[in-house]
XYZ file of C-alpha atoms in Angstrom:
689
model
C -38.365 -11.571 2.862
C -34.931 -11.838 4.408
C -31.859 -10.867 2.421
C -28.632 -12.853 2.326
C -26.041 -10.147 3.003
C -23.114 -12.552 3.019
C -22.813 -11.998 -0.733
C -21.662 -8.442 0.062
C -19.032 -9.455 2.611
C -16.257 -9.402 0.002
C -17.069 -5.764 -0.722
C -16.864 -5.047 3.006
C -13.470 -6.764 3.244
C -12.143 -4.746 0.312
C -13.403 -1.526 1.853
C -11.842 -2.357 5.213
C -8.502 -3.044 3.508
C -8.621 0.415 1.965
C -9.740 2.017 5.224
C -6.891 0.366 7.124
C -4.394 1.667 4.574
C -5.861 5.150 5.003
C -5.703 4.772 8.776
C -2.021 3.856 8.701
C -1.237 6.749 6.371
C -3.131 9.240 8.543
C -1.634 7.983 11.797
C 1.896 8.274 10.445
C 1.311 11.821 9.210
C -0.246 13.183 12.416
C 1.948 15.831 14.011
C 2.279 14.624 17.591
C 3.259 18.062 18.859
C 0.278 19.777 17.214
C -2.186 17.204 15.855
C -4.664 18.472 13.277
C -8.201 17.988 14.547
C -9.354 16.992 11.080
C -6.767 14.171 11.008
C -8.063 12.871 14.345
C -11.647 13.161 13.091
C -10.722 11.266 9.937
C -9.145 8.457 11.953
C -12.242 8.375 14.161
C -14.476 8.119 11.084
C -12.427 5.188 9.806
C -12.889 3.304 13.079
C -16.579 4.264 13.038
C -17.040 3.021 9.446
C -15.348 -0.305 10.143
C -17.425 -0.797 13.260
C -20.646 0.045 11.428
C -19.907 -2.372 8.595
C -18.828 -5.094 11.020
C -22.100 -4.695 12.918
C -24.033 -5.168 9.677
C -22.353 -8.512 9.061
C -22.244 -9.536 12.719
C -18.434 -9.599 13.019
C -18.384 -9.063 16.778
C -14.580 -9.323 17.108
C -14.133 -6.334 14.843
C -16.835 -4.427 16.720
C -15.119 -4.900 20.084
C -11.769 -3.364 19.212
C -13.141 -0.619 16.946
C -15.536 0.377 19.710
C -12.621 0.873 22.089
C -10.723 2.771 19.414
C -13.730 5.039 18.915
C -13.863 5.757 22.627
C -10.158 6.569 22.755
C -10.275 8.764 19.658
C -13.411 10.495 20.891
C -11.587 11.544 24.030
C -8.635 12.770 21.998
C -10.703 14.850 19.615
C -12.682 16.348 22.500
C -9.467 17.351 24.228
C -9.954 14.943 27.109
C -6.754 13.135 26.164
C -3.611 14.528 24.621
C -2.513 12.690 21.488
C 0.915 11.196 22.135
C 3.342 8.842 20.453
C 1.826 6.099 22.628
C -1.564 6.608 20.992
C 0.135 6.623 17.607
C 1.791 3.271 18.316
C -1.436 1.802 19.697
C -3.337 2.877 16.585
C -0.745 1.221 14.363
C -0.863 -1.992 16.376
C -4.666 -1.888 16.325
C -4.502 -1.546 12.570
C -2.374 -4.705 12.395
C -4.818 -6.582 14.625
C -7.785 -5.512 12.515
C -5.942 -6.612 9.379
C -5.250 -9.979 11.005
C -8.927 -10.344 11.930
C -10.042 -9.430 8.406
C -7.649 -11.999 6.933
C -9.036 -14.522 9.386
C -12.598 -13.855 8.277
C -11.844 -13.721 4.588
C -9.061 -16.262 4.147
C -9.507 -18.393 7.254
C -6.029 -17.276 8.261
C -5.071 -17.908 11.911
C -5.970 -15.132 14.357
C -3.817 -14.591 17.444
C -6.563 -13.923 19.984
C -4.013 -13.316 22.742
C -2.525 -10.532 20.682
C -6.009 -9.158 20.003
C -6.723 -9.059 23.747
C -3.374 -7.414 24.462
C -3.940 -4.630 21.957
C -7.516 -4.108 23.109
C -6.277 -3.797 26.687
C -3.675 -1.266 25.510
C -6.437 0.811 23.914
C -8.506 0.751 27.093
C -5.502 1.619 29.227
C -4.634 4.503 26.915
C -8.058 6.027 27.583
C -7.133 6.696 31.179
C -5.920 10.263 31.435
C -3.248 9.940 34.102
C -3.239 13.678 34.822
C -7.012 13.801 35.179
C -6.941 10.692 37.341
C -4.398 12.301 39.646
C -6.552 15.426 39.827
C -9.608 13.342 40.599
C -7.824 11.648 43.486
C -6.929 15.044 44.934
C -10.500 16.280 44.515
C -11.724 13.170 46.253
C -9.408 13.922 49.135
C -10.668 17.473 49.211
C -14.274 16.306 49.132
C -13.640 14.076 52.123
C -12.117 16.943 54.072
C -14.996 18.397 56.124
C -13.115 21.662 56.570
C -13.515 22.469 52.858
C -16.466 24.240 51.281
C -17.757 23.403 47.783
C -19.191 26.483 46.089
C -21.233 26.376 42.896
C -20.916 24.088 39.861
C -17.810 23.491 37.813
C -19.564 21.669 34.981
C -18.778 22.906 31.466
C -22.325 22.137 30.294
C -25.384 24.191 31.135
C -27.934 21.375 31.205
C -28.319 17.902 32.545
C -30.898 15.409 31.282
C -32.089 12.034 32.458
C -33.024 9.824 29.499
C -35.234 6.786 30.103
C -34.968 4.215 27.327
C -37.267 1.196 26.907
C -36.082 -2.407 26.552
C -33.474 -2.607 23.771
C -30.837 -4.996 22.485
C -27.299 -4.522 23.748
C -26.077 -3.467 20.305
C -28.817 -0.824 20.034
C -28.005 0.513 23.495
C -24.321 0.776 22.578
C -25.106 2.456 19.284
C -27.449 4.982 20.879
C -25.144 5.826 23.793
C -22.340 6.295 21.311
C -24.370 8.826 19.328
C -25.695 10.609 22.418
C -22.173 10.929 23.817
C -21.426 13.209 20.895
C -23.743 15.811 22.453
C -21.785 15.989 25.685
C -20.811 13.828 28.628
C -22.896 10.704 29.036
C -23.116 8.193 31.860
C -25.209 5.049 32.174
C -27.084 5.343 35.464
C -28.667 1.937 35.279
C -29.354 -0.703 32.692
C -31.292 -3.963 32.784
C -33.531 -6.007 30.543
C -36.487 -3.686 31.135
C -34.987 -0.258 30.678
C -31.851 1.851 30.531
C -31.403 5.203 32.261
C -28.801 7.653 30.981
C -27.452 10.887 32.434
C -26.399 13.433 29.824
C -24.589 16.737 30.479
C -24.936 18.918 27.389
C -25.574 22.360 26.012
C -28.219 21.014 23.621
C -31.911 20.587 24.337
C -34.381 17.728 24.468
C -35.357 18.125 20.747
C -31.766 17.279 19.719
C -31.747 14.309 22.088
C -35.038 12.980 20.756
C -33.863 13.503 17.179
C -30.906 11.203 17.789
C -33.034 8.621 19.597
C -35.552 8.572 16.738
C -33.012 6.785 14.525
C -33.426 3.671 16.676
C -36.550 4.179 18.814
C -40.009 5.591 18.534
C -39.714 9.046 20.205
C -42.900 8.293 22.148
C -41.045 5.468 23.930
C -38.258 7.783 25.087
C -38.667 9.916 28.185
C -36.315 12.911 28.467
C -36.421 15.061 31.573
C -34.174 17.947 32.467
C -32.841 17.998 35.957
C -30.697 20.547 37.717
C -27.160 20.447 36.448
C -24.973 18.707 38.924
C -21.712 20.151 40.063
C -18.493 19.274 38.313
C -17.288 17.915 41.624
C -19.895 15.191 41.699
C -18.924 14.200 38.190
C -15.298 14.171 39.114
C -15.959 11.947 42.083
C -18.023 9.676 39.858
C -15.142 9.463 37.471
C -12.797 8.622 40.321
C -15.023 5.754 41.236
C -14.958 4.443 37.677
C -11.211 4.928 37.396
C -10.612 3.131 40.683
C -12.710 0.249 39.459
C -10.565 0.109 36.372
C -7.400 0.104 38.391
C -8.705 -2.603 40.671
C -9.626 -4.832 37.793
C -6.465 -4.310 35.744
C -7.540 -3.641 32.187
C -11.297 -3.679 32.838
C -13.572 -2.297 30.165
C -15.693 0.758 30.841
C -19.442 0.651 30.591
C -19.336 4.354 29.863
C -16.648 6.039 27.791
C -16.838 9.044 30.093
C -13.791 9.446 32.285
C -13.495 13.164 32.012
C -12.767 15.345 34.979
C -14.223 18.838 34.886
C -12.056 21.820 35.757
C -13.372 22.451 39.214
C -10.500 24.296 40.779
C -12.344 27.613 40.633
C -15.199 26.200 42.702
C -13.149 24.687 45.446
C -11.504 26.320 48.374
C -8.149 24.660 48.490
C -7.005 23.271 51.786
C -3.601 24.201 53.031
C -0.974 21.829 51.746
C -3.076 20.599 48.815
C -1.694 21.526 45.421
C -3.976 21.367 42.404
C -2.914 21.734 38.764
C -3.076 25.143 37.155
C -5.829 25.755 34.560
C -3.494 25.241 31.605
C -2.556 21.827 33.010
C -6.149 20.676 32.889
C -7.725 18.968 29.911
C -9.314 21.473 27.552
C -12.961 20.825 26.797
C -13.846 21.399 23.176
C -17.212 21.833 21.608
C -18.710 18.424 20.889
C -18.872 17.429 17.276
C -22.385 16.963 15.973
C -23.482 13.559 14.913
C -24.112 14.758 11.407
C -20.469 15.714 11.089
C -19.319 12.341 12.371
C -21.438 10.230 10.134
C -21.130 12.351 7.060
C -19.475 10.354 4.340
C -18.200 11.929 1.212
C -20.358 11.030 -1.742
C -18.534 8.481 -3.806
C -17.992 9.109 -7.474
C -16.619 5.654 -8.189
C -18.041 2.203 -8.764
C -16.291 -0.884 -7.398
C -15.829 -3.468 -10.161
C -13.967 -6.757 -9.854
C -10.652 -6.963 -11.664
C -11.918 -10.057 -13.502
C -14.611 -7.989 -15.212
C -12.110 -5.292 -16.140
C -9.763 -7.891 -17.632
C -12.653 -9.414 -19.548
C -13.498 -6.005 -21.001
C -9.864 -5.367 -21.933
C -9.683 -8.765 -23.574
C -12.791 -8.048 -25.650
C -11.444 -4.667 -26.664
C -8.218 -6.365 -27.677
C -10.222 -8.730 -29.876
C -11.924 -5.708 -31.440
C -8.556 -4.128 -32.232
C -7.344 -7.382 -33.782
C -10.561 -7.689 -35.848
C -10.063 -4.148 -37.126
C -6.466 -4.966 -38.110
C -7.733 -8.014 -40.035
C -10.375 -5.960 -41.859
C -7.783 -3.318 -42.695
C -5.487 -6.005 -44.092
C -8.238 -7.400 -46.314
C -9.227 -3.908 -47.473
C -5.748 -3.092 -48.759
C -6.589 -4.658 -52.081
C -9.767 -2.583 -52.575
C -9.934 0.318 -55.050
C -9.797 3.544 -52.917
C -11.985 5.448 -55.400
C -14.678 2.800 -55.638
C -14.741 1.954 -51.911
C -13.979 5.390 -50.460
C -16.838 5.351 -47.910
C -16.010 1.829 -46.759
C -12.323 2.642 -46.304
C -13.157 5.869 -44.458
C -15.427 3.858 -42.170
C -12.654 1.359 -41.489
C -10.291 4.210 -40.627
C -12.855 5.744 -38.273
C -13.429 2.330 -36.690
C -9.706 2.014 -36.109
C -9.511 5.391 -34.358
C -12.468 4.594 -32.134
C -11.080 1.147 -31.347
C -7.764 2.631 -30.245
C -9.533 5.211 -28.083
C -11.677 2.486 -26.547
C -8.607 0.374 -25.911
C -6.788 3.237 -24.191
C -9.841 3.942 -22.015
C -10.185 0.281 -21.083
C -6.486 0.010 -20.279
C -6.709 3.093 -18.042
C -9.173 1.183 -15.841
C -6.335 -1.104 -14.774
C -4.057 1.805 -13.992
C -3.440 2.626 -10.329
C -1.473 5.488 -8.766
C 1.976 4.763 -7.405
C 0.710 6.066 -4.069
C -0.786 2.594 -3.594
C 2.795 1.290 -3.418
C 4.492 4.262 -1.783
C 1.991 4.413 1.094
C 3.289 1.038 2.339
C 6.762 2.312 3.128
C 6.500 5.168 5.685
C 5.751 2.734 8.478
C 8.435 0.296 7.361
C 11.021 3.084 7.283
C 9.882 4.320 10.692
C 10.103 0.925 12.357
C 13.274 -0.258 10.617
C 15.210 2.950 11.243
C 14.133 2.836 14.897
C 15.263 -0.768 15.153
C 18.673 0.065 13.690
C 19.079 3.237 15.750
C 19.042 5.509 12.705
C 17.213 8.729 11.977
C 15.691 8.727 8.489
C 13.034 10.795 6.756
C 11.191 9.391 3.768
C 10.036 11.642 0.943
C 7.826 10.446 -1.897
C 7.366 12.145 -5.246
C 5.175 11.328 -8.215
C 2.545 9.560 -6.104
C -0.100 10.214 -8.778
C 1.879 8.523 -11.575
C -0.160 5.558 -12.764
C 0.983 2.023 -13.482
C -0.810 -1.163 -14.497
C -2.350 -2.996 -11.519
C -0.454 -6.160 -12.373
C 2.843 -4.291 -12.231
C 1.855 -2.430 -9.066
C 1.398 -5.713 -7.221
C 4.685 -7.154 -8.479
C 6.854 -4.107 -7.857
C 6.196 -3.995 -4.110
C 8.680 -6.729 -3.163
C 11.598 -5.392 -5.258
C 11.087 -1.885 -3.877
C 10.913 -3.273 -0.360
C 14.314 -4.937 -0.843
C 15.831 -1.732 -2.227
C 14.533 0.419 0.622
C 15.624 -2.050 3.305
C 19.107 -2.138 1.763
C 19.285 1.673 1.732
C 18.311 1.823 5.396
C 20.527 -1.059 6.528
C 23.641 -0.573 4.372
C 23.329 2.865 2.776
C 22.369 5.480 5.331
C 24.788 5.759 8.227
C 24.023 6.003 11.930
C 23.542 9.567 13.293
C 26.967 9.665 14.973
C 28.825 8.550 11.854
C 26.898 11.056 9.733
C 27.789 13.804 12.179
C 31.484 12.831 11.999
C 31.256 13.057 8.185
C 29.796 16.544 8.365
C 26.319 15.377 7.365
C 23.049 16.074 9.108
C 22.207 13.409 11.670
C 18.897 12.828 9.929
C 19.325 10.666 6.825
C 17.219 11.247 3.739
C 15.483 8.611 1.633
C 13.573 9.639 -1.498
C 11.136 7.442 -3.414
C 10.067 8.965 -6.720
C 8.145 7.988 -9.847
C 7.950 9.738 -13.220
C 6.938 9.095 -16.806
C 9.810 8.739 -19.235
C 8.867 7.821 -22.783
C 6.601 4.807 -22.638
C 7.929 3.759 -19.266
C 7.530 4.586 -15.607
C 10.858 5.297 -13.933
C 11.037 4.667 -10.183
C 14.034 5.868 -8.197
C 15.196 4.975 -4.700
C 17.630 7.682 -3.593
C 19.551 7.816 -0.319
C 22.183 10.248 0.941
C 24.172 7.531 2.677
C 27.752 6.353 2.355
C 27.428 5.032 -1.220
C 28.749 1.738 -2.555
C 32.321 0.726 -1.773
C 33.998 -0.091 -5.097
C 37.081 -1.635 -3.515
C 35.116 -3.972 -1.268
C 32.809 -5.052 -4.098
C 35.775 -5.922 -6.358
C 37.512 -7.734 -3.510
C 34.392 -9.746 -2.699
C 33.804 -10.525 -6.376
C 37.343 -11.853 -6.666
C 36.871 -14.042 -3.587
C 33.702 -15.482 -5.120
C 35.461 -16.249 -8.421
C 33.620 -13.674 -10.498
C 35.502 -12.394 -13.589
C 36.523 -8.869 -12.552
C 39.188 -6.384 -13.520
C 40.377 -3.371 -11.565
C 39.868 -1.218 -14.666
C 36.190 -1.997 -15.233
C 33.775 0.900 -15.065
C 31.821 1.833 -11.977
C 28.608 0.866 -13.794
C 29.891 -2.682 -14.281
C 31.115 -2.862 -10.685
C 27.686 -1.922 -9.327
C 26.105 -4.677 -11.489
C 28.118 -7.241 -9.535
C 25.827 -6.823 -6.513
C 23.007 -8.388 -8.584
C 24.937 -11.661 -8.762
C 23.279 -14.528 -6.862
C 24.533 -14.729 -3.289
C 26.699 -11.628 -3.595
C 26.964 -9.528 -0.439
C 29.613 -7.338 1.141
C 27.867 -7.284 4.506
C 30.137 -8.442 7.304
C 27.258 -9.926 9.268
C 23.928 -11.419 8.303
C 20.985 -9.800 10.071
C 17.243 -10.282 9.880
C 17.153 -7.155 7.704
C 19.622 -8.066 4.979
C 23.093 -9.360 4.341
C 22.685 -12.705 2.586
C 22.930 -11.249 -0.932
C 19.549 -12.729 -1.822
C 17.645 -9.457 -1.987
C 19.360 -7.779 -4.940
C 19.430 -11.017 -6.921
C 15.678 -11.351 -6.474
C 15.161 -7.678 -7.267
C 17.006 -7.968 -10.551
C 15.183 -11.134 -11.557
C 11.759 -9.733 -10.708
C 12.350 -6.460 -12.523
C 13.568 -8.137 -15.688
C 10.668 -10.600 -15.604
C 8.357 -7.587 -15.782
C 10.112 -6.349 -18.913
C 11.929 -3.672 -16.935
C 15.504 -2.682 -16.278
C 17.428 -1.688 -13.173
C 20.568 0.416 -12.850
C 22.645 1.888 -10.030
C 24.506 5.158 -9.701
C 26.564 5.629 -6.573
C 29.107 8.155 -5.298
C 31.183 7.368 -2.214
C 30.133 9.529 0.692
C 27.182 11.103 -1.108
C 24.724 8.254 -1.568
C 23.193 5.817 -4.027
C 20.429 6.072 -6.611
C 18.774 2.899 -7.860
C 16.661 3.399 -10.972
C 13.952 0.967 -12.041
C 12.292 1.395 -15.439
C 9.054 -0.456 -16.141
C 6.648 -0.600 -19.079
C 3.269 1.041 -18.427
C 1.390 -2.222 -18.862
C 1.869 -5.931 -19.562
C -1.295 -6.229 -21.673
C 0.110 -4.421 -24.721
C 3.604 -4.857 -26.081
C 5.706 -2.873 -28.542
C 7.414 -5.563 -30.578
C 9.392 -6.395 -33.683
C 7.992 -9.122 -35.975
C 10.637 -11.486 -37.354
C 10.234 -14.391 -39.768
C 11.901 -17.766 -39.382
C 10.828 -20.229 -42.067
C 7.036 -20.031 -42.221
C 6.682 -18.804 -38.661
C 6.453 -15.231 -37.371
C 7.738 -14.363 -33.899
C 7.515 -11.187 -31.821
C 10.564 -9.758 -30.043
C 9.892 -7.107 -27.339
C 11.379 -3.813 -28.486
C 12.706 -3.131 -24.984
C 15.096 -6.091 -25.402
C 16.378 -5.171 -28.881
C 19.674 -3.297 -29.219
C 20.116 -3.372 -33.004
C 19.860 -5.597 -36.077
C 22.327 -6.146 -38.916
C 23.551 -8.595 -41.532
C 27.167 -9.560 -40.718
C 29.916 -10.204 -43.206
C 31.088 -13.803 -43.304
C 34.574 -13.021 -41.932
C 33.102 -11.657 -38.684
C 31.342 -14.930 -37.925
C 33.489 -17.454 -36.075
C 32.842 -21.046 -35.110
C 34.070 -22.103 -31.663
C 34.493 -25.831 -31.417
C 31.847 -27.270 -29.176
C 30.709 -23.820 -28.042
C 28.650 -22.600 -31.012
C 29.031 -19.566 -33.254
C 29.927 -15.989 -32.356
C 29.887 -12.737 -34.283
C 32.361 -9.891 -33.917
C 30.720 -6.478 -33.613
C 31.920 -3.198 -32.130
C 34.904 -4.688 -30.400
C 33.168 -7.653 -28.764
C 32.130 -11.168 -29.629
C 28.476 -12.052 -29.146
C 27.111 -15.615 -29.152
C 24.721 -16.345 -32.014
C 21.469 -18.123 -31.147
C 19.767 -19.597 -34.237
C 16.021 -19.323 -33.601
C 15.312 -22.265 -35.925
C 17.317 -24.519 -33.610
C 15.522 -23.257 -30.498
C 12.056 -24.036 -31.871
C 13.068 -26.890 -34.230
C 11.699 -25.452 -37.473
C 13.034 -25.359 -41.034
C 14.586 -21.949 -41.842
C 15.358 -20.243 -45.121
C 18.831 -19.187 -44.001
C 21.125 -21.277 -41.840
C 24.250 -19.112 -41.998
C 24.327 -15.685 -40.301
C 25.919 -14.057 -43.339
C 22.800 -14.747 -45.410
C 20.173 -14.113 -42.712
C 19.663 -11.308 -40.198
C 21.060 -10.954 -36.697
C 19.051 -9.174 -33.979
C 21.097 -8.206 -30.921
C 19.052 -8.711 -27.755
C 19.871 -7.987 -24.133
C 18.374 -8.878 -20.778
C 19.527 -9.553 -17.246
C 23.009 -8.206 -18.044
C 23.522 -10.684 -20.891
C 23.660 -10.053 -24.629
C 23.395 -12.264 -27.721
C 22.522 -12.148 -31.426
C 19.428 -13.993 -32.663
C 19.630 -15.466 -36.168
C 16.360 -14.952 -38.075
C 15.419 -15.049 -41.774
C 14.039 -11.527 -42.083
C 12.629 -8.538 -40.189
C 8.901 -7.986 -40.875
C 8.247 -4.740 -39.018
C 7.547 -2.989 -35.790
C 4.034 -3.031 -34.284
C 2.051 -2.913 -31.060
C 0.498 -6.264 -30.141
C -2.113 -7.407 -27.643
C -0.537 -10.020 -25.357
C -2.464 -13.266 -24.866
C -1.557 -15.506 -21.954
C -0.774 -19.092 -22.903
C -0.331 -20.596 -19.465
C -3.912 -19.865 -18.375
C -5.308 -21.999 -21.212
C -2.426 -24.362 -22.029
C 0.855 -24.602 -20.131
C 4.198 -22.925 -19.782
C 6.137 -23.157 -23.073
C 9.935 -22.807 -22.773
C 11.303 -19.584 -24.300
C 7.784 -18.279 -25.068
C 6.191 -15.589 -22.878
C 2.853 -15.264 -24.668
C 1.064 -15.071 -27.979
C -0.763 -12.555 -30.123
C -3.083 -12.553 -33.117
C -1.677 -10.865 -36.193
C -3.580 -8.733 -38.681
C -3.979 -11.660 -41.090
C -5.585 -13.749 -38.319
C -2.540 -15.930 -37.730
C -1.119 -16.554 -34.257
C 2.425 -15.467 -33.440
C 4.426 -16.315 -30.364
C 6.237 -13.724 -28.246
C 9.795 -14.813 -27.478
C 10.817 -14.842 -23.813
C 14.149 -13.069 -24.237
C 15.126 -13.396 -20.566
C 14.453 -17.117 -20.554
C 16.178 -17.660 -23.888
C 19.392 -15.898 -22.803
C 19.356 -17.651 -19.445
C 18.961 -21.077 -21.072
C 21.723 -20.369 -23.605
C 24.062 -19.213 -20.839
C 23.358 -22.385 -18.863
C 24.133 -24.615 -21.856
C 27.176 -22.831 -23.282
C 28.514 -20.563 -20.560
C 28.064 -17.490 -22.836
């Protein structure tokens, strides 16, 4: 019975996404001067894993480029090629091509096949060791010189085998030659529909060869015979032939990944006038890595579950918490002495429900490294484009944040980092003139602070220019005063369209970025602030709640309705005296408090309900703030502070103005959560306050 494996393709796509992220992270951290062999092996394993999965699903496009990457990386880890910045760049571009191909398969996104071919050709070209090729040409010249004498073998391997394989599919032949090449140097002597003959130089024996072949073939169908080890010279000449074919055909693809030239200088009598490289200039041959080491995959201790199932579980746990609150409310009237066991059981249920809720919520939490790992490459490419030298440091990578917030914080952080690179950190020459190190420093950190995660973007650049910001604000008609505090001056850059950049580039300069950053952060229930010192740098601090699924709120009553105000938006609450409440003709009512007048927003007017109190002096005022604005909400009474489970309205109904969600109260009633940002924005639009 055949199995439909297409149902597992989504899992493969998700895994490839993660592998590509790991590949980019590893490639960017490889020390080009002294690459760690384990890093190169890890990158090779990533390419190998993607290729293996692609072969399972028949994604031939993915197989082609990952196969070439494997060949290139195999040469690097065996010392046949030296890892250079060119290989680093090619790996990054290959990563982008693979991502494009995955998006094409999964989302039917367009795939630039010309770009795919270009990158694949770059990989193949990078496999040609120019030094070894030059050596091979010289050896060829020496070989043709009849006056020279070849003495002994220069081959690094003690044995040579001829392997006769029966008729096999092309994919099986490629898979088997790939595995056998891990034992040594492998060349395809001949291949047709009937059989394939391989030449293998190795230090292993026929049992190891047959063991590898047994994964694909019946060992009885494989014929392995040891022949006398050929000289390194013959291999070198063979390689020359292959290399020349490659040169003749431009970016032709190799049938065999072997293009390694053995160190044969000790076996050759050098002709006068011929200069060969010294031993330390030759490629160093390392011990081949065993197949077991290549294919070993760390045992996974995790289970991949769709986010929809996690959200469903969290929703059910939220219902359980609400049901417990309702039972607790009903049990308040019971006699504690008569119903002691029942009340103790309800208390125990509440503790277990909270523990279950915390555990379920932790399933949505993801480390900040998921976000931070996206920026090293961006910083590298952007700083190179702008001619700057910048190092990026990340701290608090293990700090966890709700998945929903993780996805939404990427764009704001991208804007902040691009601004730091473009406008904050100076060019190397200017930094040197200021007495700074030519290399700029950019720090991205995350830390827990109370019930929030605080993310900081810190640069040691020139800092914000107070004079220019005030001048630009005045030109744009913004209400500014020369005596306002630095904190208020820095807030001006969040104004829509505000920018002090002299020129608009494709990096920044239109004043759109910071406006969007501020709006996105506040829409997540977070805050953003800036601290800057001229000449020393700028620190932008973003504070976010841990999750959007649970909210710390204040319950307020207006008429018969109960509303929830997010605690993060509440400054204070008070009952004003009548003389501090002023009516402004046509503009509404304001209240005087602590040296400033705040507009009063009657909640009963916003939601058109009948209140108990219509005048602020008889009701309660709750001062709220968001997006740099402040106002006082008129409500009838404060009910209390509590943690509520947020229910989305838009998914089942539609967007309701000034309402961000709903929750179920302990008595079973439904209360709406007020959208403070939207409410203040709407009031400002109508009244100008």
